[in-house]
mmCIF file of C-alpha atoms in Angstrom:
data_model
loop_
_atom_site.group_PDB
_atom_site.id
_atom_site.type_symbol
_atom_site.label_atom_id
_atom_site.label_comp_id
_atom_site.label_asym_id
_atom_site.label_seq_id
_atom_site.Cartn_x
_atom_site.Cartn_y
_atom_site.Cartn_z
ATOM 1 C CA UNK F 1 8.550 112.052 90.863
ATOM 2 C CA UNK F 2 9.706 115.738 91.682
ATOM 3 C CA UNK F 3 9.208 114.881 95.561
ATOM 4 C CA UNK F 4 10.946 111.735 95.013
ATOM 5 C CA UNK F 5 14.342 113.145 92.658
ATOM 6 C CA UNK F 6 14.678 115.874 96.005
ATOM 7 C CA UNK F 7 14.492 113.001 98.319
ATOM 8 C CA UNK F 8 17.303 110.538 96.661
ATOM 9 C CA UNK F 9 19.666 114.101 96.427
ATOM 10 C CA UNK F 10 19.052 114.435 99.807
ATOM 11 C CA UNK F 11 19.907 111.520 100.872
ATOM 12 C CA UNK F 12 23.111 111.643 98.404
ATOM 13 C CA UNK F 13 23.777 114.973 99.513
ATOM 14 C CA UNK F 14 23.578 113.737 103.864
ATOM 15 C CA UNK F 15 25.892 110.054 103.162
ATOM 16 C CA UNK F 16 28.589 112.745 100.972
ATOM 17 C CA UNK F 17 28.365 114.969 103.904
ATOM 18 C CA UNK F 18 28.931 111.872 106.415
ATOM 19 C CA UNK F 19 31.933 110.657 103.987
ATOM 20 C CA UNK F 20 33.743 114.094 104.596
ATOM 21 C CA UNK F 21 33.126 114.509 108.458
ATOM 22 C CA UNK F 22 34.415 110.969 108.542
ATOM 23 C CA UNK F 23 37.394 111.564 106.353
ATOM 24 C CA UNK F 24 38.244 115.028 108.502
ATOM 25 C CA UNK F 25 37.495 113.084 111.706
ATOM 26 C CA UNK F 26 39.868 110.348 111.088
ATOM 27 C CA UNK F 27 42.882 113.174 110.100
ATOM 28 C CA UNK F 28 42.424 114.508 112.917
ATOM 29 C CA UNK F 29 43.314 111.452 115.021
ATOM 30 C CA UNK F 30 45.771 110.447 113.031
ATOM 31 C CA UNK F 31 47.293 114.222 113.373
ATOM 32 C CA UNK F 32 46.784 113.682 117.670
ATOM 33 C CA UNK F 33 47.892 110.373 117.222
ATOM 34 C CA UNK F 34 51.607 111.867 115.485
ATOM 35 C CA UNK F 35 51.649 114.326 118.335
ATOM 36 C CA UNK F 36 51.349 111.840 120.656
ATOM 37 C CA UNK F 37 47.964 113.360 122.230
ATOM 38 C CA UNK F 38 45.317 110.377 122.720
ATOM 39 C CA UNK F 39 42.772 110.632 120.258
ATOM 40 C CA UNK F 40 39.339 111.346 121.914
ATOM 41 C CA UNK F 41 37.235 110.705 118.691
ATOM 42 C CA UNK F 42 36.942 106.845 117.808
ATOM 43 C CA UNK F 43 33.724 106.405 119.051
ATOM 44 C CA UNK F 44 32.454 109.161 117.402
ATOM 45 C CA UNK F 45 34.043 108.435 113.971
ATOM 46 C CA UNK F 46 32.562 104.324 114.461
ATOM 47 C CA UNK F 47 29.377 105.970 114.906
ATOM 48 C CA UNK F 48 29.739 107.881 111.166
ATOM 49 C CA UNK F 49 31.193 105.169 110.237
ATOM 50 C CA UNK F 50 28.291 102.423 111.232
ATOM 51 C CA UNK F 51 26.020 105.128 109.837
ATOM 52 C CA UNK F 52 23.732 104.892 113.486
ATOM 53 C CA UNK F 53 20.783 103.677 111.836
ATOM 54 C CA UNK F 54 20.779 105.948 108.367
ATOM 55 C CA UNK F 55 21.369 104.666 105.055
ATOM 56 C CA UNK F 56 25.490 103.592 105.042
ATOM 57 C CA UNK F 57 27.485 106.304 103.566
ATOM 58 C CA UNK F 58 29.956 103.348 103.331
ATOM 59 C CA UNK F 59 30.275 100.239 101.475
ATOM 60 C CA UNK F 60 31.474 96.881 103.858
ATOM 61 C CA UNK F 61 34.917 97.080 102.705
ATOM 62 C CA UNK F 62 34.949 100.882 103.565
ATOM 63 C CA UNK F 63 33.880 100.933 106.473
ATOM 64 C CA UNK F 64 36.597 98.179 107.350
ATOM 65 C CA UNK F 65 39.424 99.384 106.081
ATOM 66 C CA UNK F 66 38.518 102.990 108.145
ATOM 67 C CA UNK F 67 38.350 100.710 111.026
ATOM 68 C CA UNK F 68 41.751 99.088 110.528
ATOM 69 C CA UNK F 69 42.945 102.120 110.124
ATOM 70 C CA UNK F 70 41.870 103.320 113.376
ATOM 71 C CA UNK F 71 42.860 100.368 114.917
ATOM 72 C CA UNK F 72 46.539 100.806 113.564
ATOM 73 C CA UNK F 73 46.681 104.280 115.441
ATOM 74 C CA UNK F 74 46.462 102.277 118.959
ATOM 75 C CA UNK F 75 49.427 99.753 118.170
ATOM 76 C CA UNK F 76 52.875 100.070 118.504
ATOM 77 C CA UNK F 77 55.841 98.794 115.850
ATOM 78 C CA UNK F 78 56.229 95.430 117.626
ATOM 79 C CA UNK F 79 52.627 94.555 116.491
ATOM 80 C CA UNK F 80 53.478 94.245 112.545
ATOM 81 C CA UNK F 81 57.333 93.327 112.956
ATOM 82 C CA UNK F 82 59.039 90.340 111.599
ATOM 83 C CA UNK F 83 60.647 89.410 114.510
ATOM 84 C CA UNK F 84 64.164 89.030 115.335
ATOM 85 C CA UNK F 85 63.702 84.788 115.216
ATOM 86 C CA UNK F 86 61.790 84.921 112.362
ATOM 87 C CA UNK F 87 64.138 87.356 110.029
ATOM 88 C CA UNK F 88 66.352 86.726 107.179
ATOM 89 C CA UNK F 89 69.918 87.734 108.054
ATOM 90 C CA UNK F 90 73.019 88.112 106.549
ATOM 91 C CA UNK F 91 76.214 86.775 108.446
ATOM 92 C CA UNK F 92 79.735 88.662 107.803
ATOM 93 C CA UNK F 93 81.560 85.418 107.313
ATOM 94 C CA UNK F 94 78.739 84.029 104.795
ATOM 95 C CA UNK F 95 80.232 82.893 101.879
ATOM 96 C CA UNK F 96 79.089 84.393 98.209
ATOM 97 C CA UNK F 97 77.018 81.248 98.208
ATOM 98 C CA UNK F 98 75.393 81.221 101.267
ATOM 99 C CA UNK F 99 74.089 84.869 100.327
ATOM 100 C CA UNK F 100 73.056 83.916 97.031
ATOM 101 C CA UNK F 101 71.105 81.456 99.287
ATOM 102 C CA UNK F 102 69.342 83.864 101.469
ATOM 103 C CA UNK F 103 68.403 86.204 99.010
ATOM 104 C CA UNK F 104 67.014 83.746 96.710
ATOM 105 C CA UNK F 105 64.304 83.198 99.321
ATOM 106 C CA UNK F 106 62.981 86.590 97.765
ATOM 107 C CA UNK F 107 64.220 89.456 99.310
ATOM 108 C CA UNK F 108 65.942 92.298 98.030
ATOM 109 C CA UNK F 109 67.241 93.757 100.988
ATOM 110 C CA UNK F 110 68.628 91.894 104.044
ATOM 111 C CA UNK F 111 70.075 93.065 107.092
ATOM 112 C CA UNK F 112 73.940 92.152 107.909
ATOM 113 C CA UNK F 113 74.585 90.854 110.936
ATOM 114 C CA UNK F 114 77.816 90.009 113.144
ATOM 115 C CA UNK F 115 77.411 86.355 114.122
ATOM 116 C CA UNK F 116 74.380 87.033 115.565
ATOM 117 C CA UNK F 117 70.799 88.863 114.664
ATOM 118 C CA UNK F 118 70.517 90.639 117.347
ATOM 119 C CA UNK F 119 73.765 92.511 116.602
ATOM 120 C CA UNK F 120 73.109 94.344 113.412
ATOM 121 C CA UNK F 121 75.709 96.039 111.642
ATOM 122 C CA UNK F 122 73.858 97.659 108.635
ATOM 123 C CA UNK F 123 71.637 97.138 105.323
ATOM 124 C CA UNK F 124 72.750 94.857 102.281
ATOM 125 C CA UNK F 125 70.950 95.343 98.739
ATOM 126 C CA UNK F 126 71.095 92.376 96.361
ATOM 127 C CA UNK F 127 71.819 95.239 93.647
ATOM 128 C CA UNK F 128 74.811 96.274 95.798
ATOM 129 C CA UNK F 129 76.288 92.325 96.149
ATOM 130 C CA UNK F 130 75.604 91.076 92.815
ATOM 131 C CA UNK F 131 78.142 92.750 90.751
ATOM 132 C CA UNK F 132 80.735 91.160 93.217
ATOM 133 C CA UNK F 133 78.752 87.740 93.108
ATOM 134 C CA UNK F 134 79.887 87.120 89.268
ATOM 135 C CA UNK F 135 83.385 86.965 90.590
ATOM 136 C CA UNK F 136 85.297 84.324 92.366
ATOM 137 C CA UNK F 137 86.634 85.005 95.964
ATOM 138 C CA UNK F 138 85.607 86.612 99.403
ATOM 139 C CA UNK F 139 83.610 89.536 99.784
ATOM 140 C CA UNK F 140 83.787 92.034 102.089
ATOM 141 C CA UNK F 141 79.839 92.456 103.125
ATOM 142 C CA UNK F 142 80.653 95.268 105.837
ATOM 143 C CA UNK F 143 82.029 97.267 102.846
ATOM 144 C CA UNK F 144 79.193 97.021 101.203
ATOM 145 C CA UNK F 145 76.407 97.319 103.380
ATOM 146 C CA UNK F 146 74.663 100.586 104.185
ATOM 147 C CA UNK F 147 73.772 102.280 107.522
ATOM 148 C CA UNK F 148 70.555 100.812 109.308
ATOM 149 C CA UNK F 149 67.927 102.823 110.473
ATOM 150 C CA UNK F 150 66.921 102.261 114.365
ATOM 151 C CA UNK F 151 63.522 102.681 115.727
ATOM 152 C CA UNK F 152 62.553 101.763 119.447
ATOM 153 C CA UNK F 153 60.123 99.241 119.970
ATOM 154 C CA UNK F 154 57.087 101.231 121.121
ATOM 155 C CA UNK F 155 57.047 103.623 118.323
ATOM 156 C CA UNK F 156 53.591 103.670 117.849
ATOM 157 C CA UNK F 157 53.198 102.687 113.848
ATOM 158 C CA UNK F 158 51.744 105.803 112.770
ATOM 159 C CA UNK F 159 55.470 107.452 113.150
ATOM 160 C CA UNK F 160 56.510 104.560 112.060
ATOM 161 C CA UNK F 161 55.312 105.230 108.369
ATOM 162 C CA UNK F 162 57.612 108.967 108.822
ATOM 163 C CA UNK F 163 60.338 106.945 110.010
ATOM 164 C CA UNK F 164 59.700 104.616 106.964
ATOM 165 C CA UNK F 165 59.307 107.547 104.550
ATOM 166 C CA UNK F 166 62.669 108.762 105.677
ATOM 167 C CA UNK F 167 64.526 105.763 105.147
ATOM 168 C CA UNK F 168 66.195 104.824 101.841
ATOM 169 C CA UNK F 169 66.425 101.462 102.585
ATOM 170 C CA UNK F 170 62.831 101.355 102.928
ATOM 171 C CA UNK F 171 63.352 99.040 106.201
ATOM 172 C CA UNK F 172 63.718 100.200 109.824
ATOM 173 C CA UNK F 173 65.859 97.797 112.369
ATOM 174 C CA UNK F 174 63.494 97.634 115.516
ATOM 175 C CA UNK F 175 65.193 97.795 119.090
ATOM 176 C CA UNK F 176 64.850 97.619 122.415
ATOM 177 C CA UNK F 177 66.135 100.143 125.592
ATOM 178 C CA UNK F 178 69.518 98.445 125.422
ATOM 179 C CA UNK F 179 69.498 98.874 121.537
ATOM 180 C CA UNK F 180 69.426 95.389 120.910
ATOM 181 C CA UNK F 181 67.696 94.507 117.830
ATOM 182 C CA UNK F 182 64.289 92.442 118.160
ATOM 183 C CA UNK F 183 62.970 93.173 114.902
ATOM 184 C CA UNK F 184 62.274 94.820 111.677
ATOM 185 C CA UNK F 185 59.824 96.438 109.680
ATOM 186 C CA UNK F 186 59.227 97.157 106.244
ATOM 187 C CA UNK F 187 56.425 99.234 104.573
ATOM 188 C CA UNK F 188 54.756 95.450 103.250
ATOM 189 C CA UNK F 189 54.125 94.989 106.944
ATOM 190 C CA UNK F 190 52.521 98.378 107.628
ATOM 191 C CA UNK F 191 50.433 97.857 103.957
ATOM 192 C CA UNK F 192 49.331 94.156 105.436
ATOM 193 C CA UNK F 193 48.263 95.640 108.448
ATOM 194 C CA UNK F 194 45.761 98.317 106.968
ATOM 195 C CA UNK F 195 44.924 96.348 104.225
ATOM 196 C CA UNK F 196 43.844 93.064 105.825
ATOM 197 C CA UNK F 197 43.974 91.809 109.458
ATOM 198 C CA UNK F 198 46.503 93.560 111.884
ATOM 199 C CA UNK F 199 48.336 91.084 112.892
ATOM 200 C CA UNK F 200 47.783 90.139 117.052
ATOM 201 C CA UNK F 201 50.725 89.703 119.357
ATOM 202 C CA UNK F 202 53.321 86.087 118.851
ATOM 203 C CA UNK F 203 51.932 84.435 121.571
ATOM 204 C CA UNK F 204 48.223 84.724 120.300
ATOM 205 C CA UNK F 205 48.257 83.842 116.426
ATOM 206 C CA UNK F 206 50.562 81.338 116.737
ATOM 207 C CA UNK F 207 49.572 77.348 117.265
ATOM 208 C CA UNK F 208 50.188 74.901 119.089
ATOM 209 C CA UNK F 209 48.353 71.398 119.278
ATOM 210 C CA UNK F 210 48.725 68.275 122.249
ATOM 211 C CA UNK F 211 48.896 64.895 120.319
ATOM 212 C CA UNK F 212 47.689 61.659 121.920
ATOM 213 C CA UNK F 213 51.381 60.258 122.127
ATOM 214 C CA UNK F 214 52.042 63.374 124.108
ATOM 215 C CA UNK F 215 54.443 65.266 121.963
ATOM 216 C CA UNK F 216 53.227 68.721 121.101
ATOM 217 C CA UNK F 217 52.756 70.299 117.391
ATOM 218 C CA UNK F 218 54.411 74.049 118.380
ATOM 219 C CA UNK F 219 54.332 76.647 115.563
ATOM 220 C CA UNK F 220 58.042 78.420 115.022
ATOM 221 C CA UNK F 221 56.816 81.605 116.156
ATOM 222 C CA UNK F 222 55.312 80.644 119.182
ATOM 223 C CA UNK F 223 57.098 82.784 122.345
ATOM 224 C CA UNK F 224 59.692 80.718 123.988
ATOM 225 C CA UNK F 225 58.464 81.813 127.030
ATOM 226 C CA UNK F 226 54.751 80.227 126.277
ATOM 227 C CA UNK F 227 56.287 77.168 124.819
ATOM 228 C CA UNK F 228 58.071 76.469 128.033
ATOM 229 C CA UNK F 229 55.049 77.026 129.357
ATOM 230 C CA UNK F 230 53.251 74.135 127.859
ATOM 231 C CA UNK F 231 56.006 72.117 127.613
ATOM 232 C CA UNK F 232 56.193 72.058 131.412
ATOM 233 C CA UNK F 233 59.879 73.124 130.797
ATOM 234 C CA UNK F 234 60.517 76.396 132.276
ATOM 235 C CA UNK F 235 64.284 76.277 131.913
ATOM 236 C CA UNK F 236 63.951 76.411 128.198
ATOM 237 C CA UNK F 237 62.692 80.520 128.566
ATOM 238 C CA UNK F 238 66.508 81.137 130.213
ATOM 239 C CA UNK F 239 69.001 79.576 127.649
ATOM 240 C CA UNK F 240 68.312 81.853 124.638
ATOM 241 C CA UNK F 241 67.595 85.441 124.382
ATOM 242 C CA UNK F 242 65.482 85.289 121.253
ATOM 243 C CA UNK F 243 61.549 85.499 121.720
ATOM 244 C CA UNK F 244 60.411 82.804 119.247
ATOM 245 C CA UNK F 245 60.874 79.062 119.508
ATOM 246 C CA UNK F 246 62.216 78.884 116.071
ATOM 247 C CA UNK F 247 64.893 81.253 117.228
ATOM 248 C CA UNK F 248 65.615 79.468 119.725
ATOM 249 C CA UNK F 249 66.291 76.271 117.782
ATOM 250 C CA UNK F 250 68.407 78.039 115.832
ATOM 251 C CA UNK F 251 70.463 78.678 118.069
ATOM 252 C CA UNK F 252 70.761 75.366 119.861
ATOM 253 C CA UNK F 253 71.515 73.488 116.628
ATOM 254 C CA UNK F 254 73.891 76.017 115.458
ATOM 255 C CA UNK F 255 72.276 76.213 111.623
ATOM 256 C CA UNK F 256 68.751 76.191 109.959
ATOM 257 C CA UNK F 257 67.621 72.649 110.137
ATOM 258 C CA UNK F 258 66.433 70.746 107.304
ATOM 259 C CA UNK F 259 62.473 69.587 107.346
ATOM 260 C CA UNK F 260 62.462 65.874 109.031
ATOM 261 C CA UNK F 261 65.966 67.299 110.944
ATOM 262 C CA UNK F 262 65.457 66.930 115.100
ATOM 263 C CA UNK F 263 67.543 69.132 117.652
ATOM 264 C CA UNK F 264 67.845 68.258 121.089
ATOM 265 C CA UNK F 265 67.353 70.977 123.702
ATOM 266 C CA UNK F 266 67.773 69.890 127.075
ATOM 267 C CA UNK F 267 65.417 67.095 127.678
ATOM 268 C CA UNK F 268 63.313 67.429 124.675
ATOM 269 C CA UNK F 269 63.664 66.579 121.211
ATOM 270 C CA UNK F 270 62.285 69.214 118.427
ATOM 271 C CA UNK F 271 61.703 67.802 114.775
ATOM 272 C CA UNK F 272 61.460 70.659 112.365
ATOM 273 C CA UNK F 273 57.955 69.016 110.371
ATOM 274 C CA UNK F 274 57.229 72.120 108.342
ATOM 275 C CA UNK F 275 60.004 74.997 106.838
ATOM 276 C CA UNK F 276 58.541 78.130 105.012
ATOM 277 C CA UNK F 277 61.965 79.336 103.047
ATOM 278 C CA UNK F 278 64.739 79.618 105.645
ATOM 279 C CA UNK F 279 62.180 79.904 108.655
ATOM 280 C CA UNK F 280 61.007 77.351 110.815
ATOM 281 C CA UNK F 281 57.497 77.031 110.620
ATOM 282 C CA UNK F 282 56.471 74.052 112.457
ATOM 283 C CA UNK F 283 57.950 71.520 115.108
ATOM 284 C CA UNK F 284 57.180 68.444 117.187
ATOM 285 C CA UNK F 285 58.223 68.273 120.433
ATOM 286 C CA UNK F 286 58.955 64.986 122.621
ATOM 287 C CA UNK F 287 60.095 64.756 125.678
ATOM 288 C CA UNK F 288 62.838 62.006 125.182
ATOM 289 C CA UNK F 289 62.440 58.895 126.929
ATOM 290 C CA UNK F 290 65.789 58.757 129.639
ATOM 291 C CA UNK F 291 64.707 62.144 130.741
ATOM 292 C CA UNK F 292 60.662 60.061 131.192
ATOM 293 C CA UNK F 293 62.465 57.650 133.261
ATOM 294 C CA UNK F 294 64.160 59.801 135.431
#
């Protein structure tokens, strides 16, 4: 019993020790990964992690949330963003109605935009608007809306989360070299991607399905570029300069389509089938018959 109580502590005493070199192990990266130094110790850290053959210091969910983790430290902000197609945006000539609208869809904080998304002008809070909401006429939303915060689009999301920290609107605008806006990011989205799956690039976790009339079942956020792609339509990647389909559409109907609602695009016909809020989730496109005949 004595030899036996000696070997369970040990054991205990090797998986605690295992725990901690894994805990230091994966500061450390995430200190080189900050600097901007490439880490050097992933493999080492899966092989604490996996245990190489010992008892697991680590229960299953452990072990994969150290991996996600990890795996966050090799990504950049455009990874977890809400894209610039698939946002919620304020307009400075939306009416107290229309933003009532928008932020019923369940945000709290929107960004405000000057006819289009990709021009951002700042931050609105519902808290700020809603005193103003309770009375009749205009309101000035530029007044009213605070200064965004700008990160560049490879930010790797590690100083993303100091950028994030820093911010009081707890949401960073996301831009490119020309500081045009392409995105945004709020803490949820750095949360969902060490918490569950990190999220792969557009063009890879979104759908798309060939049906036996021909038309084509496109999720919203598939890339414009791939959807031309499939389409056999590669004009469609040069009218817009928004990176999702859904943006796109927006665009070319001039307003967010209603589900069963069909915009015409050049030769093709897109029928919003499926809306989640204000964003279009799902479309069928046809190619419309004069363009066939042709």
């Amino acid at each position: 019993c004595n030899q036996l109580a000696r070997r369970n502590r040990a054991k205990g005493t090797h998986a605690l020790g295992r725990r901690q070199r894994t805990a230091q192990a994966v500061l450390r990266l995430l200190r080189a990964e900050r600097a901007g130094k490439p880490g050097q110790q992933v493999d080492d850290m899966a092989a604490l992690v996996d245990g190489a053959g010992d008892e697991p210091a680590f229960a299953p969910e452990e072990s994969s949330m150290i991996e996600r983790v990890l795996s966050v430290g090799a990504h950049d902000v455009r990874s977890i963003m809400v894209p610039r197609g698939d946002m919620t945006w304020l307009d400075v000539a939306d009416t107290p109605e229309v933003v009532v609208r928008k932020f019923a869809t369940g945000h709290s904080r929107l960004p405000l935009c000057a006819g289009d998304p990709a021009n951002v002008l700042g931050v609105l809070h519902f808290k700020d608007v809603l005193p103003l909401l309770q009375n009749p006429g205009p309101i000035d939303l530029v007044e009213l809306a605070r200064e965004p915060r700008y990160v560049m689009e490879t930010m790797p999301v590690l100083k993303v989360l100091d950028e994030l920290r820093a911010s009081r609107d707890h949401m960073l605008i996301v831009v490119d070299e020309h500081g045009v806006c392409e995105g945004l990011v709020t803490p949820m989205d750095v949360l969902t991607a060490v918490a569950g799956d990190l999220p792969e690039h557009l063009e890879d976790n979104a759908e798309s399905l060939r049906l036996s009339d021909g038309s084509w079942l496109l999720d919203g956020r598939l890339a414009v570029d791939e959807a031309a792609r499939l389409l056999e339509a590669p004009a469609l990647a040069d009218d817009y300069p928004d990176a999702t389909l859904a943006g796109c559409l927006l665009r070319a109907g001039g307003r967010i389509p209603e589900t069963g609602e069909a915009i015409s695009w050049r030769d093709w016909r897109f029928e919003v089938t499926r809306r989640d809020g204000l964003r279009i989730d799902q479309v069928r496109a046809s190619l419309v018959l004069d363009a066939v005949q042709q």
